[in-house]
XYZ file of C-alpha atoms in Angstrom:
96
model
C 32.824 94.268 40.855
C 29.239 92.628 39.910
C 28.532 90.136 42.818
C 26.150 89.892 45.184
C 27.290 87.760 48.814
C 24.050 85.767 49.598
C 23.179 85.196 53.086
C 25.478 85.719 56.061
C 28.684 85.876 53.477
C 31.169 89.212 52.729
C 33.028 89.539 50.456
C 36.476 90.440 52.001
C 39.361 92.153 49.862
C 42.959 91.707 51.948
C 44.807 95.038 52.114
C 48.589 95.122 51.385
C 50.948 94.382 54.136
C 54.233 96.201 54.528
C 56.983 94.981 52.491
C 59.874 97.104 54.701
C 60.521 95.863 58.517
C 61.984 98.810 60.248
C 65.129 98.272 59.674
C 64.562 98.842 56.661
C 65.257 95.530 54.881
C 62.648 94.647 51.684
C 60.929 90.972 51.917
C 60.236 89.360 48.891
C 56.702 89.043 47.801
C 57.242 84.651 48.571
C 58.178 85.682 52.251
C 55.914 87.827 53.122
C 53.305 86.292 54.759
C 49.302 87.128 53.926
C 47.817 89.695 55.615
C 44.956 89.237 58.115
C 43.324 92.207 57.741
C 41.208 93.503 54.614
C 38.165 95.788 53.366
C 34.476 94.699 52.730
C 33.630 95.686 49.497
C 30.344 93.667 49.589
C 27.993 92.349 52.415
C 24.946 89.751 52.085
C 21.189 90.666 53.788
C 22.457 88.616 56.600
C 21.407 85.023 58.344
C 17.387 84.078 59.012
C 16.524 82.312 62.081
C 14.483 79.856 63.114
C 11.304 81.077 62.503
C 12.571 82.834 59.071
C 13.381 86.518 60.911
C 16.266 88.229 58.570
C 18.713 88.426 61.190
C 21.084 92.112 60.308
C 24.419 91.678 59.092
C 27.327 93.655 62.064
C 29.745 94.660 58.973
C 29.117 96.977 56.900
C 30.631 97.803 53.317
C 33.475 100.163 53.394
C 34.736 98.759 57.316
C 38.537 97.586 57.408
C 38.059 93.966 59.471
C 40.408 91.550 60.974
C 40.091 87.713 59.970
C 41.772 84.591 60.770
C 44.557 83.464 58.368
C 43.202 80.561 56.560
C 39.403 82.382 56.678
C 37.211 82.192 53.426
C 37.286 81.133 50.021
C 39.586 82.971 47.659
C 38.452 84.005 44.345
C 39.720 85.799 41.512
C 36.658 88.469 40.280
C 37.663 91.407 37.224
C 41.471 89.550 37.538
C 41.446 90.812 41.273
C 41.768 88.044 44.401
C 39.126 88.457 47.157
C 37.690 86.532 49.691
C 34.393 85.086 50.446
C 33.634 84.523 53.939
C 31.098 84.283 56.401
C 30.559 87.313 58.863
C 31.282 84.820 61.982
C 34.670 84.036 60.191
C 35.299 87.624 61.035
C 37.169 88.403 64.564
C 36.717 92.092 65.119
C 36.016 95.278 62.470
C 39.228 98.182 63.145
C 37.456 101.478 64.319
C 39.769 104.262 62.867
C-alpha cells in the first residue's frame, strides 16, 4: 500500500470480528457489528504545536488499537477498506 498519512493522522485496518456466538450460532455478515479494534498500518509524522515544534505520535505501525464505532473516514486502497483517523480518535492500544 502506497499511502502516507499527513500530520497526526493514522491509517487503521479493521480486525475481523467473530462470526459465531459462544453457543455456536453463526451471525450473518449483514447482522454483525463492525469491530471497534484494528491494526495500525501507517502513521503520520505528528502534529505541530504553536511554536512549530513537532509532537511525536504515541502509536506505531503494527499496534492493535481501540477506537469508537463511528471514528475515522472509510476509504478503499488497493481494493481493501481502511480507516483514516486522527490519533485523538484512538482510545487505547491493546497490549499483548
